[in-house]
Structure formats: structure tokens, C-alpha cells
PDB file of C-alpha atoms in Angstrom:
ATOM      1  CA  MET A   1      57.217 -16.004  47.427  1.00  0.00           C
ATOM      2  CA  SER A   2      57.441 -17.447  43.915  1.00  0.00           C
ATOM      3  CA  HIS A   3      55.230 -20.272  42.769  1.00  0.00           C
ATOM      4  CA  TRP A   4      58.324 -22.478  42.768  1.00  0.00           C
ATOM      5  CA  ALA A   5      58.844 -21.792  46.459  1.00  0.00           C
ATOM      6  CA  VAL A   6      55.163 -22.459  47.152  1.00  0.00           C
ATOM      7  CA  GLY A   7      55.407 -25.798  45.366  1.00  0.00           C
ATOM      8  CA  LEU A   8      58.396 -26.836  47.463  1.00  0.00           C
ATOM      9  CA  VAL A   9      56.621 -25.834  50.684  1.00  0.00           C
ATOM     10  CA  ILE A  10      53.574 -27.874  49.684  1.00  0.00           C
ATOM     11  CA  PHE A  11      55.611 -31.005  49.027  1.00  0.00           C
ATOM     12  CA  HIS A  12      57.480 -30.717  52.325  1.00  0.00           C
ATOM     13  CA  THR A  13      54.323 -29.954  54.283  1.00  0.00           C
ATOM     14  CA  LEU A  14      52.701 -33.050  52.794  1.00  0.00           C
ATOM     15  CA  PHE A  15      55.679 -35.170  53.795  1.00  0.00           C
ATOM     16  CA  TYR A  16      55.786 -34.060  57.427  1.00  0.00           C
ATOM     17  CA  ALA A  17      51.988 -34.164  57.729  1.00  0.00           C
ATOM     18  CA  VAL A  18      52.209 -37.927  57.238  1.00  0.00           C
ATOM     19  CA  PHE A  19      53.763 -38.198  60.717  1.00  0.00           C
ATOM     20  CA  ILE A  20      51.190 -36.003  62.504  1.00  0.00           C
ATOM     21  CA  PRO A  21      48.561 -38.728  63.189  1.00  0.00           C
ATOM     22  CA  ARG A  22      51.150 -40.986  64.837  1.00  0.00           C
ATOM     23  CA  ALA A  23      52.575 -38.132  66.923  1.00  0.00           C
ATOM     24  CA  ALA A  24      49.081 -37.024  67.943  1.00  0.00           C
ATOM     25  CA  ALA A  25      48.174 -40.573  68.968  1.00  0.00           C
ATOM     26  CA  ARG A  26      51.258 -40.784  71.176  1.00  0.00           C
ATOM     27  CA  LEU A  27      50.469 -37.452  72.845  1.00  0.00           C
ATOM     28  CA  LEU A  28      46.885 -38.538  73.453  1.00  0.00           C
ATOM     29  CA  ALA A  29      48.047 -41.840  74.937  1.00  0.00           C
ATOM     30  CA  ALA A  30      50.455 -40.007  77.217  1.00  0.00           C
ATOM     31  CA  ALA A  31      47.700 -37.641  78.383  1.00  0.00           C
ATOM     32  CA  ARG A  32      45.378 -40.554  79.115  1.00  0.00           C
ATOM     33  CA  ALA A  33      48.140 -42.367  80.973  1.00  0.00           C
ATOM     34  CA  GLN A  34      48.774 -39.334  83.166  1.00  0.00           C
ATOM     35  CA  ALA A  35      45.084 -39.064  83.950  1.00  0.00           C
ATOM     36  CA  SER A  36      44.923 -42.788  84.692  1.00  0.00           C
ATOM     37  CA  ALA A  37      48.008 -42.567  86.910  1.00  0.00           C
ATOM     38  CA  ALA A  38      46.496 -39.669  88.842  1.00  0.00           C
ATOM     39  CA  GLY A  39      43.247 -41.588  89.317  1.00  0.00           C
ATOM     40  CA  SER A  40      45.128 -44.707  90.352  1.00  0.00           C
ATOM     41  CA  ALA A  41      47.138 -42.747  92.911  1.00  0.00           C
ATOM     42  CA  GLY A  42      43.918 -41.396  94.395  1.00  0.00           C
ATOM     43  CA  GLY A  43      42.452 -44.890  94.507  1.00  0.00           C
ATOM     44  CA  ALA A  44      45.527 -46.218  96.278  1.00  0.00           C
ATOM     45  CA  GLU A  45      45.189 -43.533  98.920  1.00  0.00           C
ATOM     46  CA  ASN A  46      41.627 -44.736  99.508  1.00  0.00           C
ATOM     47  CA  GLY A  47      42.750 -48.328  99.905  1.00  0.00           C
ATOM     48  CA  ALA A  48      42.398 -49.488  96.266  1.00  0.00           C
ATOM     49  CA  PRO A  49      45.414 -51.091  94.553  1.00  0.00           C
ATOM     50  CA  GLY A  50      47.357 -48.762  92.260  1.00  0.00           C
ATOM     51  CA  LEU A  51      49.372 -49.352  89.102  1.00  0.00           C
ATOM     52  CA  THR A  52      52.995 -50.381  89.327  1.00  0.00           C
ATOM     53  CA  GLU A  53      55.836 -48.127  88.230  1.00  0.00           C
ATOM     54  CA  ARG A  54      56.282 -50.257  85.081  1.00  0.00           C
ATOM     55  CA  ASP A  55      52.583 -49.866  84.262  1.00  0.00           C
ATOM     56  CA  HIS A  56      52.910 -46.108  84.499  1.00  0.00           C
ATOM     57  CA  GLU A  57      55.981 -46.134  82.254  1.00  0.00           C
ATOM     58  CA  GLN A  58      54.268 -48.218  79.586  1.00  0.00           C
ATOM     59  CA  GLN A  59      51.015 -46.221  79.592  1.00  0.00           C
ATOM     60  CA  ALA A  60      52.863 -42.919  79.414  1.00  0.00           C
ATOM     61  CA  GLY A  61      54.811 -44.082  76.364  1.00  0.00           C
ATOM     62  CA  GLU A  62      58.099 -43.993  78.253  1.00  0.00           C
ATOM     63  CA  ARG A  63      60.751 -46.687  77.877  1.00  0.00           C
ATOM     64  CA  PRO A  64      60.216 -49.322  80.596  1.00  0.00           C
ATOM     65  CA  ARG A  65      63.107 -51.251  82.057  1.00  0.00           C
ATOM     66  CA  GLY A  66      64.519 -53.851  79.687  1.00  0.00           C
ATOM     67  CA  VAL A  67      64.031 -51.732  76.562  1.00  0.00           C
ATOM     68  CA  ARG A  68      67.138 -51.540  74.383  1.00  0.00           C
ATOM     69  CA  THR A  69      68.109 -48.435  72.434  1.00  0.00           C
ATOM     70  CA  ALA A  70      70.451 -48.361  69.446  1.00  0.00           C
ATOM     71  CA  ARG A  71      73.960 -47.069  70.110  1.00  0.00           C
ATOM     72  CA  PHE A  72      74.414 -43.336  69.568  1.00  0.00           C
ATOM     73  CA  ALA A  73      70.689 -43.040  68.796  1.00  0.00           C
ATOM     74  CA  GLY A  74      70.431 -39.499  70.159  1.00  0.00           C
ATOM     75  CA  SER A  75      73.596 -38.299  68.400  1.00  0.00           C
ATOM     76  CA  LEU A  76      72.503 -39.799  65.095  1.00  0.00           C
ATOM     77  CA  VAL A  77      69.090 -38.135  65.326  1.00  0.00           C
ATOM     78  CA  ALA A  78      70.852 -34.818  65.993  1.00  0.00           C
ATOM     79  CA  PHE A  79      73.112 -35.395  62.978  1.00  0.00           C
ATOM     80  CA  HIS A  80      70.073 -36.112  60.809  1.00  0.00           C
ATOM     81  CA  MET A  81      68.443 -32.872  61.972  1.00  0.00           C
ATOM     82  CA  LEU A  82      71.653 -30.966  61.225  1.00  0.00           C
ATOM     83  CA  ALA A  83      71.734 -32.464  57.724  1.00  0.00           C
ATOM     84  CA  LEU A  84      68.168 -31.284  57.133  1.00  0.00           C
ATOM     85  CA  ALA A  85      69.106 -27.823  58.386  1.00  0.00           C
ATOM     86  CA  VAL A  86      71.933 -27.661  55.844  1.00  0.00           C
ATOM     87  CA  LEU A  87      69.543 -28.784  53.112  1.00  0.00           C
ATOM     88  CA  TYR A  88      66.959 -26.121  53.953  1.00  0.00           C
ATOM     89  CA  ASN A  89      69.633 -23.461  54.222  1.00  0.00           C
ATOM     90  CA  GLY A  90      70.764 -24.387  50.724  1.00  0.00           C
ATOM     91  CA  LEU A  91      67.238 -24.306  49.333  1.00  0.00           C
ATOM     92  CA  MET A  92      66.456 -20.761  50.447  1.00  0.00           C
ATOM     93  CA  PRO A  93      68.724 -18.819  48.006  1.00  0.00           C
ATOM     94  CA  ALA A  94      67.774 -21.066  45.101  1.00  0.00           C
ATOM     95  CA  LEU A  95      64.111 -20.156  45.581  1.00  0.00           C
ATOM     96  CA  SER A  96      64.663 -16.422  45.252  1.00  0.00           C
ATOM     97  CA  GLY A  97      64.480 -16.568  41.442  1.00  0.00           C
ATOM     98  CA  SER A  98      61.335 -16.918  39.376  1.00  0.00           C
ATOM     99  CA  PRO A  99      61.872 -19.405  36.527  1.00  0.00           C
ATOM    100  CA  THR A 100      59.123 -19.378  33.947  1.00  0.00           C
ATOM    101  CA  LEU A 101      59.602 -22.738  32.282  1.00  0.00           C
ATOM    102  CA  ILE A 102      59.016 -26.215  33.663  1.00  0.00           C
ATOM    103  CA  GLU A 103      62.198 -28.179  33.150  1.00  0.00           C
ATOM    104  CA  PRO A 104      62.670 -31.961  33.340  1.00  0.00           C
ATOM    105  CA  ARG A 105      64.415 -31.595  36.701  1.00  0.00           C
ATOM    106  CA  HIS A 106      61.262 -30.034  38.148  1.00  0.00           C
ATOM    107  CA  VAL A 107      59.186 -32.995  37.051  1.00  0.00           C
ATOM    108  CA  ALA A 108      61.752 -35.433  38.448  1.00  0.00           C
ATOM    109  CA  GLY A 109      61.986 -33.495  41.711  1.00  0.00           C
ATOM    110  CA  ALA A 110      58.219 -33.390  42.110  1.00  0.00           C
ATOM    111  CA  ALA A 111      57.967 -37.126  41.432  1.00  0.00           C
ATOM    112  CA  LEU A 112      60.614 -37.940  44.043  1.00  0.00           C
ATOM    113  CA  MET A 113      59.046 -35.707  46.701  1.00  0.00           C
ATOM    114  CA  ALA A 114      55.585 -37.145  46.069  1.00  0.00           C
ATOM    115  CA  ALA A 115      57.035 -40.667  46.245  1.00  0.00           C
ATOM    116  CA  ALA A 116      58.709 -39.764  49.546  1.00  0.00           C
ATOM    117  CA  SER A 117      55.368 -38.895  51.165  1.00  0.00           C
ATOM    118  CA  ALA A 118      53.685 -42.016  49.803  1.00  0.00           C
ATOM    119  CA  LEU A 119      56.504 -44.287  50.963  1.00  0.00           C
ATOM    120  CA  ALA A 120      56.608 -42.757  54.458  1.00  0.00           C
ATOM    121  CA  ALA A 121      52.837 -43.102  54.824  1.00  0.00           C
ATOM    122  CA  TRP A 122      52.947 -46.746  53.682  1.00  0.00           C
ATOM    123  CA  ALA A 123      55.748 -47.550  56.138  1.00  0.00           C
ATOM    124  CA  LEU A 124      53.911 -45.955  59.063  1.00  0.00           C
ATOM    125  CA  VAL A 125      50.775 -47.976  58.313  1.00  0.00           C
ATOM    126  CA  VAL A 126      52.578 -51.292  58.751  1.00  0.00           C
ATOM    127  CA  PHE A 127      55.160 -50.233  61.356  1.00  0.00           C
ATOM    128  CA  ARG A 128      52.976 -49.495  64.373  1.00  0.00           C
ATOM    129  CA  SER A 129      55.827 -49.064  66.886  1.00  0.00           C
ATOM    130  CA  TRP A 130      57.697 -46.338  64.994  1.00  0.00           C
ATOM    131  CA  ARG A 131      59.466 -43.741  67.144  1.00  0.00           C
ATOM    132  CA  ILE A 132      62.204 -41.171  66.547  1.00  0.00           C
ATOM    133  CA  TRP A 133      64.707 -42.916  68.794  1.00  0.00           C
ATOM    134  CA  ALA A 134      65.462 -46.444  67.640  1.00  0.00           C
ATOM    135  CA  SER A 135      64.560 -48.719  70.553  1.00  0.00           C
ATOM    136  CA  LEU A 136      63.095 -52.172  71.080  1.00  0.00           C
ATOM    137  CA  THR A 137      60.637 -53.398  73.684  1.00  0.00           C
ATOM    138  CA  PRO A 138      60.807 -57.000  74.924  1.00  0.00           C
ATOM    139  CA  ASP A 139      57.738 -57.911  72.837  1.00  0.00           C
ATOM    140  CA  HIS A 140      59.029 -56.304  69.603  1.00  0.00           C
ATOM    141  CA  GLN A 141      58.102 -58.170  66.433  1.00  0.00           C
ATOM    142  CA  LEU A 142      59.980 -57.996  63.144  1.00  0.00           C
ATOM    143  CA  VAL A 143      58.053 -56.160  60.424  1.00  0.00           C
ATOM    144  CA  THR A 144      58.581 -57.611  56.941  1.00  0.00           C
ATOM    145  CA  GLY A 145      55.391 -56.558  55.155  1.00  0.00           C
ATOM    146  CA  GLY A 146      54.534 -53.497  53.110  1.00  0.00           C
ATOM    147  CA  PRO A 147      57.606 -51.552  51.975  1.00  0.00           C
ATOM    148  CA  TYR A 148      59.734 -53.556  54.419  1.00  0.00           C
ATOM    149  CA  ARG A 149      59.408 -56.414  51.991  1.00  0.00           C
ATOM    150  CA  TRP A 150      61.588 -54.461  49.556  1.00  0.00           C
ATOM    151  CA  VAL A 151      63.918 -52.321  51.725  1.00  0.00           C
ATOM    152  CA  ARG A 152      64.945 -52.463  55.373  1.00  0.00           C
ATOM    153  CA  HIS A 153      64.591 -48.733  56.068  1.00  0.00           C
ATOM    154  CA  PRO A 154      61.774 -47.224  53.976  1.00  0.00           C
ATOM    155  CA  ILE A 155      61.307 -44.146  56.197  1.00  0.00           C
ATOM    156  CA  TYR A 156      64.969 -43.164  55.856  1.00  0.00           C
ATOM    157  CA  LEU A 157      64.708 -43.866  52.148  1.00  0.00           C
ATOM    158  CA  ALA A 158      61.687 -41.548  52.029  1.00  0.00           C
ATOM    159  CA  MET A 159      63.755 -38.790  53.636  1.00  0.00           C
ATOM    160  CA  ASP A 160      66.483 -39.394  51.050  1.00  0.00           C
ATOM    161  CA  LEU A 161      63.946 -39.077  48.228  1.00  0.00           C
ATOM    162  CA  LEU A 162      62.626 -35.852  49.738  1.00  0.00           C
ATOM    163  CA  ALA A 163      66.143 -34.420  49.964  1.00  0.00           C
ATOM    164  CA  VAL A 164      67.191 -35.374  46.433  1.00  0.00           C
ATOM    165  CA  GLY A 165      63.849 -34.255  44.995  1.00  0.00           C
ATOM    166  CA  SER A 166      64.222 -30.901  46.744  1.00  0.00           C
ATOM    167  CA  TRP A 167      67.690 -30.431  45.296  1.00  0.00           C
ATOM    168  CA  LEU A 168      66.405 -31.205  41.808  1.00  0.00           C
ATOM    169  CA  TRP A 169      63.564 -28.728  42.311  1.00  0.00           C
ATOM    170  CA  ALA A 170      65.886 -25.980  43.538  1.00  0.00           C
ATOM    171  CA  PRO A 171      69.515 -26.967  42.787  1.00  0.00           C
ATOM    172  CA  GLY A 172      72.481 -25.390  44.501  1.00  0.00           C
ATOM    173  CA  ALA A 173      75.837 -26.381  45.979  1.00  0.00           C
ATOM    174  CA  VAL A 174      74.740 -26.103  49.626  1.00  0.00           C
ATOM    175  CA  ALA A 175      71.493 -27.975  48.891  1.00  0.00           C
ATOM    176  CA  ALA A 176      73.528 -30.743  47.264  1.00  0.00           C
ATOM    177  CA  VAL A 177      75.719 -31.004  50.364  1.00  0.00           C
ATOM    178  CA  GLY A 178      72.619 -31.077  52.539  1.00  0.00           C
ATOM    179  CA  ALA A 179      71.026 -33.836  50.475  1.00  0.00           C
ATOM    180  CA  ALA A 180      74.245 -35.866  50.674  1.00  0.00           C
ATOM    181  CA  LEU A 181      74.377 -35.405  54.457  1.00  0.00           C
ATOM    182  CA  VAL A 182      70.752 -36.511  54.775  1.00  0.00           C
ATOM    183  CA  MET A 183      71.598 -39.738  52.960  1.00  0.00           C
ATOM    184  CA  VAL A 184      74.703 -40.326  55.089  1.00  0.00           C
ATOM    185  CA  ALA A 185      72.710 -39.730  58.275  1.00  0.00           C
ATOM    186  CA  GLY A 186      69.990 -42.139  57.192  1.00  0.00           C
ATOM    187  CA  ASP A 187      72.579 -44.780  56.357  1.00  0.00           C
ATOM    188  CA  LEU A 188      74.283 -44.415  59.746  1.00  0.00           C
ATOM    189  CA  ARG A 189      70.973 -44.600  61.610  1.00  0.00           C
ATOM    190  CA  GLY A 190      69.986 -47.652  59.598  1.00  0.00           C
ATOM    191  CA  ARG A 191      73.250 -49.420  60.430  1.00  0.00           C
ATOM    192  CA  ALA A 192      72.877 -48.615  64.133  1.00  0.00           C
ATOM    193  CA  GLU A 193      69.362 -50.028  64.153  1.00  0.00           C
ATOM    194  CA  GLU A 194      70.491 -53.140  62.317  1.00  0.00           C
ATOM    195  CA  SER A 195      73.159 -53.805  64.956  1.00  0.00           C
ATOM    196  CA  LEU A 196      70.545 -53.568  67.703  1.00  0.00           C
ATOM    197  CA  LEU A 197      68.082 -55.780  65.830  1.00  0.00           C
ATOM    198  CA  GLN A 198      70.723 -58.427  65.206  1.00  0.00           C
ATOM    199  CA  GLU A 199      71.605 -58.482  68.905  1.00  0.00           C
ATOM    200  CA  GLU A 200      67.989 -58.714  70.024  1.00  0.00           C
ATOM    201  CA  LEU A 201      66.316 -60.809  67.320  1.00  0.00           C
ATOM    202  CA  GLY A 202      69.273 -62.914  66.195  1.00  0.00           C
ATOM    203  CA  VAL A 203      68.804 -65.382  63.327  1.00  0.00           C
ATOM    204  CA  PRO A 204      65.383 -64.134  62.103  1.00  0.00           C
ATOM    205  CA  TYR A 205      66.744 -60.649  61.507  1.00  0.00           C
ATOM    206  CA  ARG A 206      69.961 -61.888  59.915  1.00  0.00           C
ATOM    207  CA  ASP A 207      67.854 -63.976  57.527  1.00  0.00           C
ATOM    208  CA  TYR A 208      65.793 -60.880  56.766  1.00  0.00           C
ATOM    209  CA  MET A 209      68.977 -58.909  56.041  1.00  0.00           C
ATOM    210  CA  ARG A 210      70.105 -61.551  53.573  1.00  0.00           C
ATOM    211  CA  ARG A 211      66.794 -61.306  51.712  1.00  0.00           C
ATOM    212  CA  VAL A 212      66.206 -57.546  51.779  1.00  0.00           C
ATOM    213  CA  ARG A 213      68.589 -54.711  50.916  1.00  0.00           C
ATOM    214  CA  ARG A 214      69.067 -51.622  53.046  1.00  0.00           C
ATOM    215  CA  PHE A 215      67.851 -48.901  50.647  1.00  0.00           C
ATOM    216  CA  VAL A 216      67.912 -50.006  47.011  1.00  0.00           C
ATOM    217  CA  PRO A 217      66.176 -53.304  46.181  1.00  0.00           C
ATOM    218  CA  GLY A 218      68.642 -55.842  44.833  1.00  0.00           C
ATOM    219  CA  ILE A 219      71.566 -53.402  44.965  1.00  0.00           C
ATOM    220  CA  TYR A 220      72.252 -51.815  48.384  1.00  0.00           C
TER     221      TYR A 220
END
């Protein structure tokens, strides 16, 4: 593997590593909930009161009744994954060469990929209820701090930056198509989430939409 390929792997590993702590926390919470549910069931058999079905759902990280999910959430996630697959398929042939000079596009690509990891990490710090499927619990609160002060969907924007930076690092026709599909998928997921948030939160979210752009501050 060339040093150019190694560099790309490092940037992508850094990006996805940002999500590991949150995923690990959810798995740990689910494991604790299962243990608690098992203990509660045993206590109920011995005459002690057990947890309700809703309690079990909430502790296990499952969606309790009354939780709303964005329309086509599962299909849009699948489309986003397909877009990433196209991107990675396009990157593979471009990495087979061994360029010897650092070109401006490499610097730009590296900057975008590094910015993607930083932006995703910042968004996850302030958005405590992040999950892959866009859904809202009855007690959901609108997040407007951190990067959400500037754009409505910083995590999708981070994925866009990663895709475009990767294409700049290792350009190719298929990689360009993949990067474009990643951006389209992020836009569609953002719009679906906005529809759900408008339905559930009403005026506060519509006011937020008027103040903050979807992906590009002051433009779009």
C-alpha cells in the first residue's frame, strides 16, 4: 500500500473513530438494561414490583411508544450507505499509483478530511441524543449550540467534507460520483429530519430554520 493510501486510511479511521465512544456508551447502556430487566423479573417472581414494559424499552435504548421517526428513515440510511460504497469503490483504483509530489489538491483534501472529523466530534459533544435513525422522543429538546448555531446538519456536512476531501486526495470519475451521491443522501436525510422536527416542535424549529442554513452558513 502506498503512503497515499495509508494517509487516506488514517483520515477515514479518524473520522469513524469519533463515533465509537457514543456507540460504545449505547451498547453498555443496553447491556446494563438487560441485566436490570433480568434482575427485575426475578424480583417480581419473588413478590417485588418489576419494571414496566416502557421502562424496559427506555433502558434498553429501544424506541418507546410515542416516539416519532422521520419518513423513509431506513431507506435514506441505506441510500447513504450505498453512496459511501460507491465512493470507496471509486477510491480504490486511484490509490494504486504512487505519486511522488505533494500537490495543492492533496493539501486541500487533507484539510477537508481533518475538518470533517473535527466537525463531527464537535456536533456529537453537544447533540447527546444522536442516533443513526432520525427519531424524536417526547422529551426531545432542540439543539442550537455548538456547530448547530451555524448549520442545521453538521454531521451530514462532515460526511460531505470527508467525501469531497477523499475525492481531492484520490480523484477519479467513480469517486466523484460517489462524493456527489453522499451529498445528495445527506441533503435528503436532512430534509426528512426537518419535516419531522417541524411537525413535532412547530414554531421554535421553524424560527430556527429561518435563522440557520442547512449546510452552508448564509447560503444554503
